[in-house]
mmCIF file of C-alpha atoms in Angstrom:
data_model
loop_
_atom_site.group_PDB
_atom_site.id
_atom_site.type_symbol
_atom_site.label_atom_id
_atom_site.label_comp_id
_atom_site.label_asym_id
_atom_site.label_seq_id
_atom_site.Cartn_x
_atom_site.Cartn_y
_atom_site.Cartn_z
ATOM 1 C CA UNK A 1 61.452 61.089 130.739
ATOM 2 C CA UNK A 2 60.857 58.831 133.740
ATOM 3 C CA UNK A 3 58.237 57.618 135.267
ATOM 4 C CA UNK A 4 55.646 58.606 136.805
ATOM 5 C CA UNK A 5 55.847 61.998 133.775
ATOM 6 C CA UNK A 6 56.053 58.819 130.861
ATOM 7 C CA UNK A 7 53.292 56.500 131.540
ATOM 8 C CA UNK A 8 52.919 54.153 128.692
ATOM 9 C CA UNK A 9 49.453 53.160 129.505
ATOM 10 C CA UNK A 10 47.995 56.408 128.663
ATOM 11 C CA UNK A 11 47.253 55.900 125.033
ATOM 12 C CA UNK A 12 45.823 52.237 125.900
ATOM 13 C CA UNK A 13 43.193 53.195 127.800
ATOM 14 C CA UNK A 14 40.094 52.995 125.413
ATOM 15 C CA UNK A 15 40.364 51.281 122.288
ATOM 16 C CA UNK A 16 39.979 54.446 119.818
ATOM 17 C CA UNK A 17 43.777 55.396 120.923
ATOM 18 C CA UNK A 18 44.787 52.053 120.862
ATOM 19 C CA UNK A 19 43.976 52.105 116.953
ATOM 20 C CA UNK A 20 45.000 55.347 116.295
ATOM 21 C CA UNK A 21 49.170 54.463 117.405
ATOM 22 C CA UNK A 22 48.427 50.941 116.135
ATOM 23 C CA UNK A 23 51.756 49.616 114.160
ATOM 24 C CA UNK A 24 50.720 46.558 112.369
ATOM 25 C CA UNK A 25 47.630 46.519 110.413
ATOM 26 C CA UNK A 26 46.056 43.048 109.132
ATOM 27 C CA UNK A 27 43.381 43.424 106.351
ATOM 28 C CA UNK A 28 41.862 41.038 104.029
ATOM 29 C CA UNK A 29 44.337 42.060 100.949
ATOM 30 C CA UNK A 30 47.150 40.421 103.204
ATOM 31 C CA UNK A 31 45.175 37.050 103.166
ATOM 32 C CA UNK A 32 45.199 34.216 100.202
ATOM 33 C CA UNK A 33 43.353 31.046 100.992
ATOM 34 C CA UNK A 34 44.770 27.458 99.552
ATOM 35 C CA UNK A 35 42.471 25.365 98.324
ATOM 36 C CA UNK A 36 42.725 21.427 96.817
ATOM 37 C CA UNK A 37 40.869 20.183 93.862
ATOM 38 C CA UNK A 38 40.114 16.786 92.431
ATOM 39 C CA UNK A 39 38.477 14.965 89.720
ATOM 40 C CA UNK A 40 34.651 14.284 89.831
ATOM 41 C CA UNK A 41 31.079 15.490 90.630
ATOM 42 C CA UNK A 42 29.599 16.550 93.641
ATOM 43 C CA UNK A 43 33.086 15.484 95.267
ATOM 44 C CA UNK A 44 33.371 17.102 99.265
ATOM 45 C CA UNK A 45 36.060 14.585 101.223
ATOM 46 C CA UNK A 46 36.849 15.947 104.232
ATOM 47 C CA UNK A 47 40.311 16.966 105.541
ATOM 48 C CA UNK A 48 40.264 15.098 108.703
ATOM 49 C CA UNK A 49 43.543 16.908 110.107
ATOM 50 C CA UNK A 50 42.649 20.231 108.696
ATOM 51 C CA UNK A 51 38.975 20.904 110.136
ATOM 52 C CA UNK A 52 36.939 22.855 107.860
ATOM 53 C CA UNK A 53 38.709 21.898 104.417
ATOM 54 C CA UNK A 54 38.110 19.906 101.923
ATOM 55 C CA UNK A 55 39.016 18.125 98.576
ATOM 56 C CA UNK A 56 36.585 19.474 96.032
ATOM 57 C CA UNK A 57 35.695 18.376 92.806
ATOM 58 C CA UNK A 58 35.954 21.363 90.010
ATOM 59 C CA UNK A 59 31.742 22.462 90.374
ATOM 60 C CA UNK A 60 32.341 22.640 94.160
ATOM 61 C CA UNK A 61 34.955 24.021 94.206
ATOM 62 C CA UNK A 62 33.296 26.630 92.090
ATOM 63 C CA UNK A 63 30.726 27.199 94.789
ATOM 64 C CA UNK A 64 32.739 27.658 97.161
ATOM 65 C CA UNK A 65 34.869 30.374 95.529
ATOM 66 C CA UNK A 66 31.854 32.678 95.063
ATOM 67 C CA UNK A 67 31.025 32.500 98.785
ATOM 68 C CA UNK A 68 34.653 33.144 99.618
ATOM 69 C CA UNK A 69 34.463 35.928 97.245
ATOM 70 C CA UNK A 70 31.802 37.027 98.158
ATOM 71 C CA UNK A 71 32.991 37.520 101.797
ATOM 72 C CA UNK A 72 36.006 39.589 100.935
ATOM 73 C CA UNK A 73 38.526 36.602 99.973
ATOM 74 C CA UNK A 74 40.662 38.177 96.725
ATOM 75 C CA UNK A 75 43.180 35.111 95.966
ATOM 76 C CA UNK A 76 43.107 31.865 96.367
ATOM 77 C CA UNK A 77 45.975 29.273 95.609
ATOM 78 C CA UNK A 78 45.224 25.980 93.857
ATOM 79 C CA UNK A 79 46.361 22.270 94.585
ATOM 80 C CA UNK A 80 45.825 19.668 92.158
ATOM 81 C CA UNK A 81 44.798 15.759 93.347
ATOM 82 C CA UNK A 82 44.644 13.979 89.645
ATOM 83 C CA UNK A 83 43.118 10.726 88.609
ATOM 84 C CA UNK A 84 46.148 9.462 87.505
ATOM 85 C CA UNK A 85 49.982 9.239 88.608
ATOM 86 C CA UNK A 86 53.189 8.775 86.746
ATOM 87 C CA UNK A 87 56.560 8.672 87.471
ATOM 88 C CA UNK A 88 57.838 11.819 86.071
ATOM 89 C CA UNK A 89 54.704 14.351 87.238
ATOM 90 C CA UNK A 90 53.955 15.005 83.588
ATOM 91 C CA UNK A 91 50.223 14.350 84.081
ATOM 92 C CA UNK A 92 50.374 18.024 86.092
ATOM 93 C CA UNK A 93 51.799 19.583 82.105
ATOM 94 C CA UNK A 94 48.331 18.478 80.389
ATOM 95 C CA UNK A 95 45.687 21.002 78.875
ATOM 96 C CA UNK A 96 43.062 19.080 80.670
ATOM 97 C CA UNK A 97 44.900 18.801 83.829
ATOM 98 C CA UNK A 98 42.793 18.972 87.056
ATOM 99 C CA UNK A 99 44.119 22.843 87.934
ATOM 100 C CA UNK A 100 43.808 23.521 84.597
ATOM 101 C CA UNK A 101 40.389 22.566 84.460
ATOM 102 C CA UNK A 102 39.604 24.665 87.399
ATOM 103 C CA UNK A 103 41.185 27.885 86.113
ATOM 104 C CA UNK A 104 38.898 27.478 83.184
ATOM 105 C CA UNK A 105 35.812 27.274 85.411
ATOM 106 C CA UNK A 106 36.580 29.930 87.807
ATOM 107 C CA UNK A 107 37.644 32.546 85.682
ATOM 108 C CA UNK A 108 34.055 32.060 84.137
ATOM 109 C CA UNK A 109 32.599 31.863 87.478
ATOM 110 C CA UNK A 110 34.363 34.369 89.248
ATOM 111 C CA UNK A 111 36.693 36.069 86.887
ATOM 112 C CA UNK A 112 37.814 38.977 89.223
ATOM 113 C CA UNK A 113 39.276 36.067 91.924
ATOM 114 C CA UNK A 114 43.187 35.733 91.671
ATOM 115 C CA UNK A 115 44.318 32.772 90.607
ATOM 116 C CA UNK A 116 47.804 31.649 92.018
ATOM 117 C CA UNK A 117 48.853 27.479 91.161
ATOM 118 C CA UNK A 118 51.103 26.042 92.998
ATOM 119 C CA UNK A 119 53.185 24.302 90.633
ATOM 120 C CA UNK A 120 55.380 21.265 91.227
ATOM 121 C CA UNK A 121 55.240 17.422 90.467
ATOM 122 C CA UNK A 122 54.817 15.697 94.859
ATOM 123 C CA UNK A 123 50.648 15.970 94.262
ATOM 124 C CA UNK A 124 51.541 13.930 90.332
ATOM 125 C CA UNK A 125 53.890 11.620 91.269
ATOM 126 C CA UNK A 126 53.641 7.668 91.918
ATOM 127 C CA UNK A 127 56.536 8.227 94.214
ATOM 128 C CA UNK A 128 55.287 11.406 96.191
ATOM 129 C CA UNK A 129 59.332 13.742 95.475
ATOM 130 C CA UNK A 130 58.852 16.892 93.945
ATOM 131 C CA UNK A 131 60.402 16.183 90.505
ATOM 132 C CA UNK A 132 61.992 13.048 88.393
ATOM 133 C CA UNK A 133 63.929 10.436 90.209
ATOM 134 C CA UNK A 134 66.918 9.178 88.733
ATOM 135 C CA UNK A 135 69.679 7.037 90.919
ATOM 136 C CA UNK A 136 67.395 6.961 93.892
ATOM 137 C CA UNK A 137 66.953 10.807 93.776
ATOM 138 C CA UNK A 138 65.246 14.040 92.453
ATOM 139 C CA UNK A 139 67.259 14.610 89.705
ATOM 140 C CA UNK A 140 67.142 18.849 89.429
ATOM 141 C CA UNK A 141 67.419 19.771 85.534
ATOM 142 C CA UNK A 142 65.188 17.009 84.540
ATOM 143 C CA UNK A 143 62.410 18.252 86.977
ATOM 144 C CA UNK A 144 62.974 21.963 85.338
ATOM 145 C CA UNK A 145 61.468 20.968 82.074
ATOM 146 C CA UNK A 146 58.411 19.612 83.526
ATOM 147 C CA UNK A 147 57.909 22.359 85.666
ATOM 148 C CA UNK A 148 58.044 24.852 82.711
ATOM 149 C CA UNK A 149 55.936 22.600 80.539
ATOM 150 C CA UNK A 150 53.751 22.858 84.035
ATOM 151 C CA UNK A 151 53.575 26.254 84.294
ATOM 152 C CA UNK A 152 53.027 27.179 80.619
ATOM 153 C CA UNK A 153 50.141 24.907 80.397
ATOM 154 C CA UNK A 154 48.917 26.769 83.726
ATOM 155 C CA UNK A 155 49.097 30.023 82.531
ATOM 156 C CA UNK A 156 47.303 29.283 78.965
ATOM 157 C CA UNK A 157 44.319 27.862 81.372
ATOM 158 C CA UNK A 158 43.783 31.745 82.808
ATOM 159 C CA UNK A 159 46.080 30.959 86.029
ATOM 160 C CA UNK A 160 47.065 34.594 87.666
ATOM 161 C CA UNK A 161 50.337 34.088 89.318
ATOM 162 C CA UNK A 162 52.480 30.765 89.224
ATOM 163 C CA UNK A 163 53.907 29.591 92.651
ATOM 164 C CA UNK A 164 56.830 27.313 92.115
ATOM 165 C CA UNK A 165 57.682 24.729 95.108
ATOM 166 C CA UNK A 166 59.910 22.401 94.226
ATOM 167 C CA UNK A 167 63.212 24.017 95.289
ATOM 168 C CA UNK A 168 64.433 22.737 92.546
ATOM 169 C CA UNK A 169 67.996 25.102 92.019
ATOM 170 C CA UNK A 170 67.130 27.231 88.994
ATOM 171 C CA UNK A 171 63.901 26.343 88.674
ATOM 172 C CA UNK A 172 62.220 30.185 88.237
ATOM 173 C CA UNK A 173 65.276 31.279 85.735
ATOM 174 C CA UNK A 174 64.437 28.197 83.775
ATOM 175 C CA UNK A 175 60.245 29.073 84.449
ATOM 176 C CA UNK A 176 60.968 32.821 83.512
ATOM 177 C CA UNK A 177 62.791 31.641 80.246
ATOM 178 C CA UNK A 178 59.546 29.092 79.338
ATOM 179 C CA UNK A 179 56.668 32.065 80.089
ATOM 180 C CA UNK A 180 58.701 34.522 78.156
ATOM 181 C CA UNK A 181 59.505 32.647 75.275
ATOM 182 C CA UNK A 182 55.534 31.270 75.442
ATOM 183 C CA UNK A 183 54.599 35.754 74.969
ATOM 184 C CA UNK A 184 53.863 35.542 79.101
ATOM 185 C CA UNK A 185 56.029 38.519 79.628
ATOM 186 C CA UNK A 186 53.601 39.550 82.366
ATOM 187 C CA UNK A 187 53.104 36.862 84.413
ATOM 188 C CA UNK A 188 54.386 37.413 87.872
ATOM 189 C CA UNK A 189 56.364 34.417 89.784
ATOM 190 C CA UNK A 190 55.981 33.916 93.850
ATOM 191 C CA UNK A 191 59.123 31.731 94.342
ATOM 192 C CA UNK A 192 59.154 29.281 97.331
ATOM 193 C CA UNK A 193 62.640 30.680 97.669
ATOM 194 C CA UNK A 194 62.928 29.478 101.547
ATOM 195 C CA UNK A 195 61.538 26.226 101.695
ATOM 196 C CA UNK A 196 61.873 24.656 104.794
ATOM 197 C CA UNK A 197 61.740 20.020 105.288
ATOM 198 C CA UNK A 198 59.533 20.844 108.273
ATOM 199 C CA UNK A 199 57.573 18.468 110.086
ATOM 200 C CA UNK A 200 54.779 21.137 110.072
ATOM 201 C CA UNK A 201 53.525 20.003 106.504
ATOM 202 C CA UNK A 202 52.385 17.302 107.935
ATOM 203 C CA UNK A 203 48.463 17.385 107.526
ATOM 204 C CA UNK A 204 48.940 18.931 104.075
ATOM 205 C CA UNK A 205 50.378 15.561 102.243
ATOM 206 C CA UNK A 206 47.654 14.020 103.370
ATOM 207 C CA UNK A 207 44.816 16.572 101.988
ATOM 208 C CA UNK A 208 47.016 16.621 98.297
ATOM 209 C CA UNK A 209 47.877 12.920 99.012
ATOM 210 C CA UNK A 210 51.608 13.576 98.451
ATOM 211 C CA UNK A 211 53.532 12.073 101.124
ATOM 212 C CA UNK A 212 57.298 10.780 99.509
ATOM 213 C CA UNK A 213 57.124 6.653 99.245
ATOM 214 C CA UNK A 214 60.424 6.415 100.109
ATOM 215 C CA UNK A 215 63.374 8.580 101.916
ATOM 216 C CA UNK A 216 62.427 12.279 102.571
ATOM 217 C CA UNK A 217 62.427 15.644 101.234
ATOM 218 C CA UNK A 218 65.728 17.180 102.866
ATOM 219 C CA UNK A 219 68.167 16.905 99.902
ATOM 220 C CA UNK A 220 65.917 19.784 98.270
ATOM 221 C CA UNK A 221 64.450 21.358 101.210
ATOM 222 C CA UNK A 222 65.879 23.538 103.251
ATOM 223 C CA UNK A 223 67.594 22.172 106.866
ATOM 224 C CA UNK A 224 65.582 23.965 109.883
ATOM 225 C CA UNK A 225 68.787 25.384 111.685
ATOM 226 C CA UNK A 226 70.046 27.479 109.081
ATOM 227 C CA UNK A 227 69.114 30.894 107.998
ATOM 228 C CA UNK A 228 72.246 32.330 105.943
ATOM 229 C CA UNK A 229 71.136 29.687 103.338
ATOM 230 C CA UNK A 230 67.889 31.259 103.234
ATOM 231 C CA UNK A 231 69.220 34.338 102.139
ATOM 232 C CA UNK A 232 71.662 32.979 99.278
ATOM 233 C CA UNK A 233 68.283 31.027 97.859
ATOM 234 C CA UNK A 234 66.019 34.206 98.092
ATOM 235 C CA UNK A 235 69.190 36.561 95.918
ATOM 236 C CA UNK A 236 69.302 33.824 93.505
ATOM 237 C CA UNK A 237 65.618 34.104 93.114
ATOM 238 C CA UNK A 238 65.763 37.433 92.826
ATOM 239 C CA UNK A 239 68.194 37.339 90.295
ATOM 240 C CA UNK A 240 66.151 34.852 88.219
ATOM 241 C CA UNK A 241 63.156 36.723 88.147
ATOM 242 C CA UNK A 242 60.997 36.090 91.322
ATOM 243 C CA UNK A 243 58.673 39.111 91.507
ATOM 244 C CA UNK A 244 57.927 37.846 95.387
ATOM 245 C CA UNK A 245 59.443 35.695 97.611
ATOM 246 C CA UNK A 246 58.621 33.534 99.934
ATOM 247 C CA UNK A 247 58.887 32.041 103.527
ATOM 248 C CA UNK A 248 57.703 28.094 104.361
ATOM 249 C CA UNK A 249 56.845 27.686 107.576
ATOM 250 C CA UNK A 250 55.823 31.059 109.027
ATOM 251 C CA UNK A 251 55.859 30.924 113.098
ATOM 252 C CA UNK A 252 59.006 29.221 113.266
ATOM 253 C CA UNK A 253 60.729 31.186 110.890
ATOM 254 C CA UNK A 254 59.507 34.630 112.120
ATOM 255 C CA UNK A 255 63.060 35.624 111.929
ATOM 256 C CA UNK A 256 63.674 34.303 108.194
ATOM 257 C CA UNK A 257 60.457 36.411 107.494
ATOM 258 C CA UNK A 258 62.176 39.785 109.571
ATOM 259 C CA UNK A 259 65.334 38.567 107.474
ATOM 260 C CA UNK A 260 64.497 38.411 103.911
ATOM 261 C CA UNK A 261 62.294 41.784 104.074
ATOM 262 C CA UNK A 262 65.075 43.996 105.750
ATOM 263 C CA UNK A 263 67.699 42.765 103.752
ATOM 264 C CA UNK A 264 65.866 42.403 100.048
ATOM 265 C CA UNK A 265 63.338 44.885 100.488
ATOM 266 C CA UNK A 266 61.191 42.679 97.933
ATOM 267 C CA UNK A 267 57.484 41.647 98.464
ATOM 268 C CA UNK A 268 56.897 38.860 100.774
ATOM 269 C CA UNK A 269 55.002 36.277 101.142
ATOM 270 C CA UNK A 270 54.693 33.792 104.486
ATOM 271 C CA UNK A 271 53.195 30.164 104.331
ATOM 272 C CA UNK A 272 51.262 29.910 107.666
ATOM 273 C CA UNK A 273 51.276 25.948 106.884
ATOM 274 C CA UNK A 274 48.742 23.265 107.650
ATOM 275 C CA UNK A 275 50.277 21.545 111.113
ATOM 276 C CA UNK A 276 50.173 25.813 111.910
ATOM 277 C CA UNK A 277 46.720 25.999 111.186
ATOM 278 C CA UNK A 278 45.894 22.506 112.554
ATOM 279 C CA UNK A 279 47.545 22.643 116.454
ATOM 280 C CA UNK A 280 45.474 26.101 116.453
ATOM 281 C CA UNK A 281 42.389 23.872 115.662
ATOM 282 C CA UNK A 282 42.793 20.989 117.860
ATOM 283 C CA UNK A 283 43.873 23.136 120.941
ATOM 284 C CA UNK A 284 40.430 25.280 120.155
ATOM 285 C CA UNK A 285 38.464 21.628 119.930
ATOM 286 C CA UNK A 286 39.507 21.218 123.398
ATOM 287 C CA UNK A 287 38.397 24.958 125.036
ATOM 288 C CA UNK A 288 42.575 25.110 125.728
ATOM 289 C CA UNK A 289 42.541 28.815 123.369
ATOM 290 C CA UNK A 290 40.694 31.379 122.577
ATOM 291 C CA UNK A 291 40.263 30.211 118.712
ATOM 292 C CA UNK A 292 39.748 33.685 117.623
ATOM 293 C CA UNK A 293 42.228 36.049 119.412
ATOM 294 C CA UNK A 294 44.900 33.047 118.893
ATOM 295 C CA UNK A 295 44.436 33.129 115.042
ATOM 296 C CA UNK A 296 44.338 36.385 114.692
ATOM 297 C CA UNK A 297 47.422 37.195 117.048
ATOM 298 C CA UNK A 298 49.161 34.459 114.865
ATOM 299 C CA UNK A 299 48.322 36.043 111.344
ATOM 300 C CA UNK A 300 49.548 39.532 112.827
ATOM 301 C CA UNK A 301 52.980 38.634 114.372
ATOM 302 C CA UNK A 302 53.431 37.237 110.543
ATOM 303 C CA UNK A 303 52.628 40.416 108.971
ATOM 304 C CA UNK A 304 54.623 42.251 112.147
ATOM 305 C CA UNK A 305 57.384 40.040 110.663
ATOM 306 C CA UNK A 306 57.545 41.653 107.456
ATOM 307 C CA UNK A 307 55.371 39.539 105.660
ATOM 308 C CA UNK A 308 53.315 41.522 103.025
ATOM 309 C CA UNK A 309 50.810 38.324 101.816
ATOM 310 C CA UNK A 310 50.199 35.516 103.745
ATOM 311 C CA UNK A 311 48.918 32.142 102.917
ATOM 312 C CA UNK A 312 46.802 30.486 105.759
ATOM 313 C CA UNK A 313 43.811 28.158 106.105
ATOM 314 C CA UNK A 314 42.844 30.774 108.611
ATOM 315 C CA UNK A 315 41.789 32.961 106.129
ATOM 316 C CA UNK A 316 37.743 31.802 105.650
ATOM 317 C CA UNK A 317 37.801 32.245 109.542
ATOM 318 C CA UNK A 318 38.868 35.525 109.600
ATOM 319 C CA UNK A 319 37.472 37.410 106.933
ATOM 320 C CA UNK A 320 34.485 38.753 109.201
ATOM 321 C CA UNK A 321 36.678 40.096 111.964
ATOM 322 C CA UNK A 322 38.956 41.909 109.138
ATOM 323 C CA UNK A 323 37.441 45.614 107.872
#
């Protein structure tokens, strides 16, 4: 009916009907924070572009998962800084390996905390490119052995859920194969399956120190402009063995999000990346938004999106205004 017998304002007017015809719910099982770990003691460097993180040695970082913990945070996804580079990321495939070493102390420390590694070689290398360079670049099916040596060597550490980001072509088929064959039947893959070169990921290289020496990223990640390619890489993740999938950036690839969910009906995950996270910061620093209400608005439109996990710096902020 018209107005004035449909009047849409009705059910705003006091905030108990507002939450009863409420659409999109955000809660704190939607929410995984990434965090970055490096060799040492007593190591806290600050993220200088990403306010309120930090490079943490393994007993910090420790700490700092029981609090999050402790104030509802279920998952948290891992980022290795090692002591050492080499050319071919291999230093990322050890036993001792920085994440490695971490999974081993937090599953002692906090052993009901999920446990997701990111796993490719731009944090390992000298040269800063996701995988083995040969001929002046990444050279895919040499990078897929290191990433399954990787993610083996992950999982036998008491890692949760491996995260592959390399968008290497074939690289969770070939991960799959190496976690099966290694009795890992069970252990679930989140594929990076829509990996966008964005100029968002900006603050991030510098808190895993992985900016690219030379050239850029764009002859493995995905061009900006296109979205049909986004759905060929998702199916072929799919039909690897990707148990979710996931979007990288979030807020300007809302529609990639709305995309991949209608069209796979597979779980989701969304990458609310660090230059996301940071512009929300800086803007705050300088009274120009409401910190809060932005934040959370931003974290809902990704979950309106279709989104059923997302990954966000945001998420220590938040947990107290989540029930």
């Amino acid at each position: 009916m018209a107005f004035p017998i449909t009047r849409l304002r009705r059910l705003r007017k006091n905030e108990i009907s507002r939450n009863m015809i409420k659409e999109t719910r955000l809660t704190r099982d939607d929410l995984i924070m990434p965090l970055f770990v490096r060799p040492g003691s007593g190591v806290q460097n600050p993220i200088k572009s990403m306010p309120g993180n930090y490079q943490l040695s393994v007993d910090l970082l420790v700490e700092k998962c029981k609090a999050l913990y402790a104030n509802g945070v279920q998952s948290v996804l891992l980022f290795g800084i090692p002591e050492h580079k080499d050319e071919h990321g291999l230093v990322a495939c050890h036993e001792n390996g920085i994440v490695q070493q971490a999974a081993r102390a937090l599953k002692k420390a906090v052993p009901e905390l999920f446990l997701i590694a990111d796993v490719c070689n731009c944090e390992y290398t000298t040269h800063g490119h996701c995988g083995t360079i040969i001929d002046g670049d990444v050279d895919n099916d040499a990078t897929l052995i290191t990433l399954g040596k990787q993610s083996v060597s992950l999982v036998q550490a008491g890692i949760d859920m491996i995260a592959p980001s390399d968008m290497m072509d074939g690289r969770v088929g070939f991960i799959r194969q190496a976690l099966d064959s290694n009795k890992f039947e069970h252990m679930p893959i989140m594929a990076y399956s829509a990996k966008y070169a964005s100029a968002f990921y900006g603050p991030f290289r510098d808190a895993a120190e992985s900016a690219p020496q030379f050239g850029n990223r764009a002859t493995y990640q995905m061009d900006p402009a296109n979205s049909n390619e986004a759905i060929r890489e998702v199916e072929q993740d799919i039909i690897e063995g990707a148990d979710i999938v996931m979007v990288k950036p979030a807020l300007s690839y809302l529609d990639i999000i709305n995309r991949v969910k209608n069209e796979f009906n597979m779980p989701v995950c969304a990458y609310n990346v660090s230059g996301e996270f940071s512009m929300v910061k800086a803007a705050a620093a300088n009274g120009w938004v409401d910190e809060e209400r932005i934040t959370m608005e931003i974290l809902t439109s990704i979950k309106r999106a279709g989104a059923d996990m997302i990954i966000s710096y945001h998420t220590q902020d938040v947990m107290g205004l989540l029930k």
